[in-house]
């Protein structure tokens, strides 16, 4: 059996939530071990579009929602971290775009009026024209209105790589996880036969939380999965575009982000309404055909004749909500020494960490002294999804 370990906080799951939390705890002097059973970031995180929402999208209904308010602080917090002046030093994570754009292709005046009247948006949206337009929209045939939102877009693989650096020697590749109890209380976990004792155990394993909870004999908190069917397109003529294209409804008709492939070409990653219910029901060929039609209608000047196409099915994992509505904040539940949660958005990873840190502080959990860690098998970084699907 491997050498037993002790630490202050044992984290399970190396996506954005676990890695961000791990870095913050280490910065505050806590000893940590983070267990990952596959690749770092390889769950939802590297499949995300990397948009650091400030809530503007959620104000599209005109009504101010909890979501709009809760995440309004996130773009400045991330901005400071990327500049090396925030709660974490994320210099090295690549910023893909200083802004995300809102693009109204037709006459959606009614929709936009209520949108701009909402508090979440006021003062944070400017209309752009001409050379200020995103490169992909700078074309004589372009019609419509474009607004610049104060939301960043990040290259998630480089973000995960930077957080893995900040993790130092705390990362552990491990498969078999079983509870370790002392007097009926969870005292740590047994990972591949190695005992790891900790003051607190945090499950931040995304979709994996449900199974981990079941292995601890717990049914709560319940998890919901929201399936998506995303589309990727890579081509030599693509220029960067980061935009929500508005349709008539509260959700963007299509959300486009652009990602640098290893061969230097851009990959457009398409989400929004096209990736939801109807898109989930389509098979891969029909989903690609739907995306080709959408792009042909919206951006007829973009030459996609030599483009490569792929689709990606992926589930968003969240705490169960009635009617599958989108949760508003990062979510954390506690049960004795166990904490479990979902950030619900990449952008809300700082909020998830705040909640864990607040729980530790409330319970008087402080860094204790532990023997230094031996060299542990380290989980690899996930490959960018665009390079995996469109090599
Ligand atoms: P994950 O990234 O899923 O990480 C969980 C980790 O736990 C994985 O590495 C997994 O391998 C590991 N794991 C699982 N089970 C175990 C186990 N038993 N033992 C050890 N490890 C385990 N949010 C935004 O803010 N902006 C966006 O633009 C955005 N776009 C998105 C687009 C898509 C297509 C999707 C699917 C999501 C998007 N999101 C976005 C949401 C965002 O990606 C997620 O909320 C966030 O990445 C969740 O992070 P996480 O760390 O909780 O989970």
Short mmCIF file of N, CA and C and ligand atoms in Angstrom, two decimals, residues 11-19 34-53 57-58 71 78 100 152-153 156 160 172 174-177 203-212 215 226-230 244 255 257 269-271 275 312-318 341-349 352 382, ligand 1:
data_model
loop_
_atom_site.label_atom_id
_atom_site.label_comp_id
_atom_site.label_asym_id
_atom_site.label_seq_id
_atom_site.Cartn_x
_atom_site.Cartn_y
_atom_site.Cartn_z
N UNK A 11 -9.25 17.76 -2.31
CA UNK A 11 -10.20 18.16 -3.36
C UNK A 11 -10.29 17.03 -4.38
N UNK A 12 -11.50 16.73 -4.83
CA UNK A 12 -11.66 15.72 -5.88
C UNK A 12 -12.23 16.39 -7.12
N UNK A 13 -11.47 16.34 -8.23
CA UNK A 13 -11.92 16.94 -9.49
C UNK A 13 -11.04 18.11 -9.88
N UNK A 14 -10.34 17.96 -11.00
CA UNK A 14 -9.43 19.01 -11.47
C UNK A 14 -9.94 19.73 -12.69
N UNK A 15 -11.17 20.23 -12.61
CA UNK A 15 -11.67 21.19 -13.60
C UNK A 15 -11.40 22.57 -13.05
N UNK A 16 -12.08 23.56 -13.62
CA UNK A 16 -11.83 24.94 -13.19
C UNK A 16 -12.15 25.13 -11.71
N UNK A 17 -13.22 24.48 -11.22
CA UNK A 17 -13.63 24.72 -9.83
C UNK A 17 -12.57 24.20 -8.86
N UNK A 18 -12.13 22.95 -9.06
CA UNK A 18 -11.14 22.36 -8.15
C UNK A 18 -9.79 23.04 -8.25
N UNK A 19 -9.38 23.36 -9.47
CA UNK A 19 -8.04 23.96 -9.65
C UNK A 19 -7.99 25.38 -9.10
N UNK A 34 -5.18 17.47 -4.60
CA UNK A 34 -6.30 17.45 -5.55
C UNK A 34 -6.19 16.17 -6.38
N UNK A 35 -7.25 15.36 -6.32
CA UNK A 35 -7.27 14.09 -7.03
C UNK A 35 -8.07 14.24 -8.33
N UNK A 36 -7.48 13.80 -9.43
CA UNK A 36 -8.16 13.85 -10.74
C UNK A 36 -8.07 12.46 -11.35
N UNK A 37 -9.21 11.94 -11.86
CA UNK A 37 -9.17 10.57 -12.38
C UNK A 37 -9.00 10.50 -13.90
N UNK A 38 -8.96 11.65 -14.57
CA UNK A 38 -8.75 11.62 -16.03
C UNK A 38 -7.73 12.71 -16.37
N UNK A 39 -8.17 13.77 -17.06
CA UNK A 39 -7.22 14.84 -17.41
C UNK A 39 -7.67 16.16 -16.79
N UNK A 40 -6.71 17.01 -16.48
CA UNK A 40 -7.03 18.31 -15.87
C UNK A 40 -7.79 19.17 -16.87
N UNK A 41 -8.96 19.60 -16.49
CA UNK A 41 -9.78 20.45 -17.37
C UNK A 41 -10.59 19.68 -18.38
N UNK A 42 -10.38 18.36 -18.47
CA UNK A 42 -10.96 17.58 -19.56
C UNK A 42 -12.45 17.28 -19.44
N UNK A 43 -13.11 17.73 -18.37
CA UNK A 43 -14.56 17.55 -18.25
C UNK A 43 -15.24 18.65 -19.06
N UNK A 44 -16.03 19.46 -18.37
CA UNK A 44 -16.70 20.57 -19.08
C UNK A 44 -15.74 21.71 -19.38
N UNK A 45 -14.71 21.89 -18.52
CA UNK A 45 -13.94 23.15 -18.58
C UNK A 45 -13.30 23.41 -19.94
N UNK A 46 -12.53 22.44 -20.49
CA UNK A 46 -11.91 22.75 -21.80
C UNK A 46 -12.91 22.66 -22.95
N UNK A 47 -14.11 22.20 -22.66
CA UNK A 47 -15.14 22.18 -23.71
C UNK A 47 -16.01 23.43 -23.65
N UNK A 48 -15.71 24.30 -22.68
CA UNK A 48 -16.54 25.50 -22.55
C UNK A 48 -16.11 26.52 -23.59
N UNK A 49 -16.90 27.58 -23.71
CA UNK A 49 -16.57 28.62 -24.69
C UNK A 49 -15.65 29.69 -24.10
N UNK A 50 -15.40 29.60 -22.80
CA UNK A 50 -14.41 30.50 -22.19
C UNK A 50 -14.89 31.92 -21.98
N UNK A 51 -16.19 32.14 -22.04
CA UNK A 51 -16.71 33.51 -21.88
C UNK A 51 -16.84 33.82 -20.40
N UNK A 52 -16.25 34.92 -19.98
CA UNK A 52 -16.40 35.35 -18.59
C UNK A 52 -17.58 36.31 -18.55
N UNK A 53 -18.75 35.71 -18.40
CA UNK A 53 -19.99 36.48 -18.45
C UNK A 53 -20.04 37.50 -17.31
N UNK A 57 -26.00 38.63 -20.94
CA UNK A 57 -26.81 37.70 -21.72
C UNK A 57 -28.11 37.35 -20.99
N UNK A 58 -27.99 37.25 -19.66
CA UNK A 58 -29.16 36.82 -18.89
C UNK A 58 -30.17 37.93 -18.69
N UNK A 71 -23.24 37.51 -11.19
CA UNK A 71 -21.99 37.37 -11.91
C UNK A 71 -21.44 38.69 -12.44
N UNK A 78 -11.65 38.47 -12.87
CA UNK A 78 -10.81 37.69 -13.79
C UNK A 78 -9.76 38.57 -14.44
N UNK A 100 -16.84 40.51 -25.46
CA UNK A 100 -17.76 39.65 -26.18
C UNK A 100 -18.79 40.60 -26.79
N UNK A 152 -14.90 39.14 -20.93
CA UNK A 152 -13.66 38.62 -21.52
C UNK A 152 -13.92 37.25 -22.12
N UNK A 153 -13.05 36.85 -23.03
CA UNK A 153 -13.07 35.45 -23.48
C UNK A 153 -11.65 34.89 -23.31
N UNK A 156 -9.18 28.52 -22.55
CA UNK A 156 -9.27 27.70 -21.33
C UNK A 156 -8.09 26.73 -21.18
N UNK A 160 -6.07 26.44 -17.68
CA UNK A 160 -5.92 25.20 -16.90
C UNK A 160 -4.43 24.93 -16.68
N UNK A 172 -2.73 14.79 -7.82
CA UNK A 172 -2.63 13.33 -7.74
C UNK A 172 -3.56 12.68 -8.75
N UNK A 174 -5.62 9.70 -9.67
CA UNK A 174 -6.14 8.57 -8.89
C UNK A 174 -7.48 8.11 -9.42
N UNK A 175 -7.74 6.81 -9.35
CA UNK A 175 -8.95 6.24 -9.95
C UNK A 175 -9.98 5.79 -8.93
N UNK A 176 -9.53 4.94 -8.02
CA UNK A 176 -10.48 4.32 -7.08
C UNK A 176 -10.58 5.16 -5.82
N UNK A 177 -11.76 5.67 -5.57
CA UNK A 177 -11.92 6.53 -4.39
C UNK A 177 -12.94 5.92 -3.44
N UNK A 203 -15.76 17.94 -2.93
CA UNK A 203 -16.03 17.30 -4.22
C UNK A 203 -16.36 18.38 -5.24
N UNK A 204 -15.51 18.52 -6.24
CA UNK A 204 -15.73 19.49 -7.33
C UNK A 204 -15.48 18.75 -8.63
N UNK A 205 -16.16 17.62 -8.77
CA UNK A 205 -15.88 16.70 -9.88
C UNK A 205 -16.88 16.84 -11.01
N UNK A 206 -17.57 17.99 -11.10
CA UNK A 206 -18.53 18.20 -12.19
C UNK A 206 -19.56 17.09 -12.20
N UNK A 207 -19.73 16.49 -13.36
CA UNK A 207 -20.67 15.39 -13.53
C UNK A 207 -20.34 14.21 -12.63
N UNK A 208 -19.06 14.06 -12.27
CA UNK A 208 -18.63 12.95 -11.42
C UNK A 208 -19.10 13.07 -9.98
N UNK A 209 -19.62 14.24 -9.59
CA UNK A 209 -20.07 14.40 -8.19
C UNK A 209 -21.15 13.39 -7.82
N UNK A 210 -22.06 13.12 -8.76
CA UNK A 210 -23.20 12.25 -8.42
C UNK A 210 -22.71 10.87 -8.01
N UNK A 211 -21.78 10.33 -8.80
CA UNK A 211 -21.28 9.00 -8.49
C UNK A 211 -20.46 8.99 -7.20
N UNK A 212 -19.68 10.05 -7.01
CA UNK A 212 -18.88 10.14 -5.77
C UNK A 212 -19.80 10.20 -4.56
N UNK A 215 -21.09 6.88 -3.80
CA UNK A 215 -20.11 5.99 -3.17
C UNK A 215 -19.92 6.34 -1.70
N UNK A 226 -27.50 19.01 -18.27
CA UNK A 226 -28.14 19.72 -19.38
C UNK A 226 -27.37 19.40 -20.64
N UNK A 227 -27.92 18.54 -21.53
CA UNK A 227 -27.17 18.14 -22.71
C UNK A 227 -27.05 19.26 -23.74
N UNK A 228 -25.90 19.30 -24.39
CA UNK A 228 -25.67 20.27 -25.47
C UNK A 228 -25.08 19.53 -26.66
N UNK A 229 -25.32 20.05 -27.85
CA UNK A 229 -24.73 19.49 -29.06
C UNK A 229 -24.05 20.65 -29.81
N UNK A 230 -22.78 20.84 -29.50
CA UNK A 230 -22.02 21.97 -30.02
C UNK A 230 -21.50 21.67 -31.43
N UNK A 244 -22.69 36.82 -29.30
CA UNK A 244 -24.01 36.22 -29.21
C UNK A 244 -24.82 36.83 -30.34
N UNK A 255 -24.18 31.36 -30.32
CA UNK A 255 -23.05 32.02 -29.64
C UNK A 255 -21.78 31.49 -30.27
N UNK A 257 -17.64 31.50 -30.48
CA UNK A 257 -16.33 31.88 -29.95
C UNK A 257 -15.29 31.31 -30.91
N UNK A 269 -16.46 27.92 -32.57
CA UNK A 269 -17.15 26.97 -31.69
C UNK A 269 -18.55 27.55 -31.49
N UNK A 270 -19.56 26.80 -31.90
CA UNK A 270 -20.92 27.34 -31.94
C UNK A 270 -21.81 26.73 -30.87
N UNK A 271 -22.33 27.59 -30.01
CA UNK A 271 -23.29 27.16 -28.99
C UNK A 271 -24.52 28.05 -29.06
N UNK A 275 -27.40 24.69 -30.06
CA UNK A 275 -26.82 23.51 -29.39
C UNK A 275 -27.78 22.91 -28.36
N UNK A 312 -19.88 18.13 -31.09
CA UNK A 312 -19.47 17.62 -29.77
C UNK A 312 -20.68 17.58 -28.86
N UNK A 313 -20.96 16.40 -28.35
CA UNK A 313 -22.03 16.29 -27.35
C UNK A 313 -21.39 16.38 -25.97
N UNK A 314 -21.94 17.23 -25.13
CA UNK A 314 -21.39 17.40 -23.79
C UNK A 314 -22.53 17.85 -22.86
N UNK A 315 -22.47 17.38 -21.63
CA UNK A 315 -23.50 17.75 -20.65
C UNK A 315 -22.96 18.81 -19.70
N UNK A 316 -23.78 19.76 -19.38
CA UNK A 316 -23.44 20.67 -18.28
C UNK A 316 -23.97 20.05 -17.00
N UNK A 317 -23.13 20.02 -15.98
CA UNK A 317 -23.53 19.43 -14.69
C UNK A 317 -23.80 20.55 -13.70
N UNK A 318 -24.94 20.46 -13.06
CA UNK A 318 -25.38 21.53 -12.16
C UNK A 318 -26.19 20.93 -11.02
N UNK A 341 -19.97 20.71 -4.58
CA UNK A 341 -20.63 21.77 -5.34
C UNK A 341 -20.28 21.79 -6.81
N UNK A 342 -20.93 22.74 -7.46
CA UNK A 342 -20.74 22.98 -8.90
C UNK A 342 -20.64 24.50 -9.07
N UNK A 343 -19.67 24.97 -9.85
CA UNK A 343 -19.61 26.43 -10.05
C UNK A 343 -20.76 26.91 -10.93
N UNK A 344 -21.32 26.00 -11.73
CA UNK A 344 -22.40 26.21 -12.71
C UNK A 344 -21.95 27.00 -13.94
N UNK A 345 -20.89 27.78 -13.81
CA UNK A 345 -20.27 28.44 -14.97
C UNK A 345 -18.79 28.53 -14.69
N UNK A 346 -18.01 28.45 -15.75
CA UNK A 346 -16.58 28.69 -15.63
C UNK A 346 -16.34 30.04 -14.95
N UNK A 347 -17.09 31.04 -15.40
CA UNK A 347 -16.92 32.40 -14.88
C UNK A 347 -17.10 32.47 -13.37
N UNK A 348 -17.88 31.54 -12.81
CA UNK A 348 -18.20 31.59 -11.38
C UNK A 348 -17.26 30.77 -10.51
N UNK A 349 -16.13 30.30 -11.06
CA UNK A 349 -15.16 29.57 -10.24
C UNK A 349 -14.70 30.40 -9.03
N UNK A 352 -17.32 30.06 -6.40
CA UNK A 352 -17.28 28.73 -5.77
C UNK A 352 -16.20 28.72 -4.68
N UNK A 382 -5.63 18.24 -20.19
CA UNK A 382 -6.51 17.85 -21.32
C UNK A 382 -6.04 18.52 -22.59
P1 LIG B 1 -15.42 20.01 -14.90
O1 LIG B 1 -14.70 20.95 -15.78
O2 LIG B 1 -16.36 19.05 -15.54
O3 LIG B 1 -14.30 19.24 -14.07
C1 LIG B 1 -14.58 18.14 -13.25
C2 LIG B 1 -13.33 17.29 -13.17
O4 LIG B 1 -13.55 16.24 -12.23
C3 LIG B 1 -12.97 16.63 -14.49
O5 LIG B 1 -11.59 16.90 -14.78
C4 LIG B 1 -13.22 15.15 -14.25
O6 LIG B 1 -12.33 14.31 -14.97
C5 LIG B 1 -12.99 15.05 -12.75
N1 LIG B 1 -13.67 13.91 -12.13
C6 LIG B 1 -14.91 13.45 -12.35
N2 LIG B 1 -15.17 12.38 -11.57
C7 LIG B 1 -14.05 12.16 -10.83
C8 LIG B 1 -13.70 11.20 -9.84
N3 LIG B 1 -14.55 10.24 -9.46
N4 LIG B 1 -12.49 11.27 -9.29
C9 LIG B 1 -11.60 12.24 -9.67
N5 LIG B 1 -11.88 13.18 -10.60
C10 LIG B 1 -13.10 13.15 -11.17
N6 LIG B 1 -19.23 28.64 -18.50
C11 LIG B 1 -18.86 29.94 -18.63
O7 LIG B 1 -18.71 30.64 -17.64
N7 LIG B 1 -18.63 30.49 -19.85
C12 LIG B 1 -18.79 29.78 -21.01
O8 LIG B 1 -18.55 30.31 -22.10
C13 LIG B 1 -19.20 28.43 -20.89
N8 LIG B 1 -19.40 27.70 -22.02
C14 LIG B 1 -19.72 26.38 -21.89
C15 LIG B 1 -19.87 25.63 -23.06
C16 LIG B 1 -20.15 24.27 -22.97
C17 LIG B 1 -20.30 23.47 -24.23
C18 LIG B 1 -20.26 23.66 -21.70
C19 LIG B 1 -20.53 22.19 -21.57
C20 LIG B 1 -20.15 24.41 -20.54
C21 LIG B 1 -19.88 25.77 -20.63
N9 LIG B 1 -19.74 26.56 -19.48
C22 LIG B 1 -19.39 27.88 -19.59
C23 LIG B 1 -19.91 25.97 -18.14
C24 LIG B 1 -18.55 25.58 -17.57
O9 LIG B 1 -17.79 24.87 -18.53
C25 LIG B 1 -18.72 24.71 -16.33
O10 LIG B 1 -19.63 25.29 -15.43
C26 LIG B 1 -17.40 24.53 -15.60
O11 LIG B 1 -16.35 24.20 -16.50
C27 LIG B 1 -17.53 23.43 -14.56
O12 LIG B 1 -16.28 23.26 -13.95
P2 LIG B 1 -16.05 22.07 -12.94
O13 LIG B 1 -14.64 22.21 -12.47
O14 LIG B 1 -17.12 22.03 -11.92
O15 LIG B 1 -16.28 20.74 -13.78
#
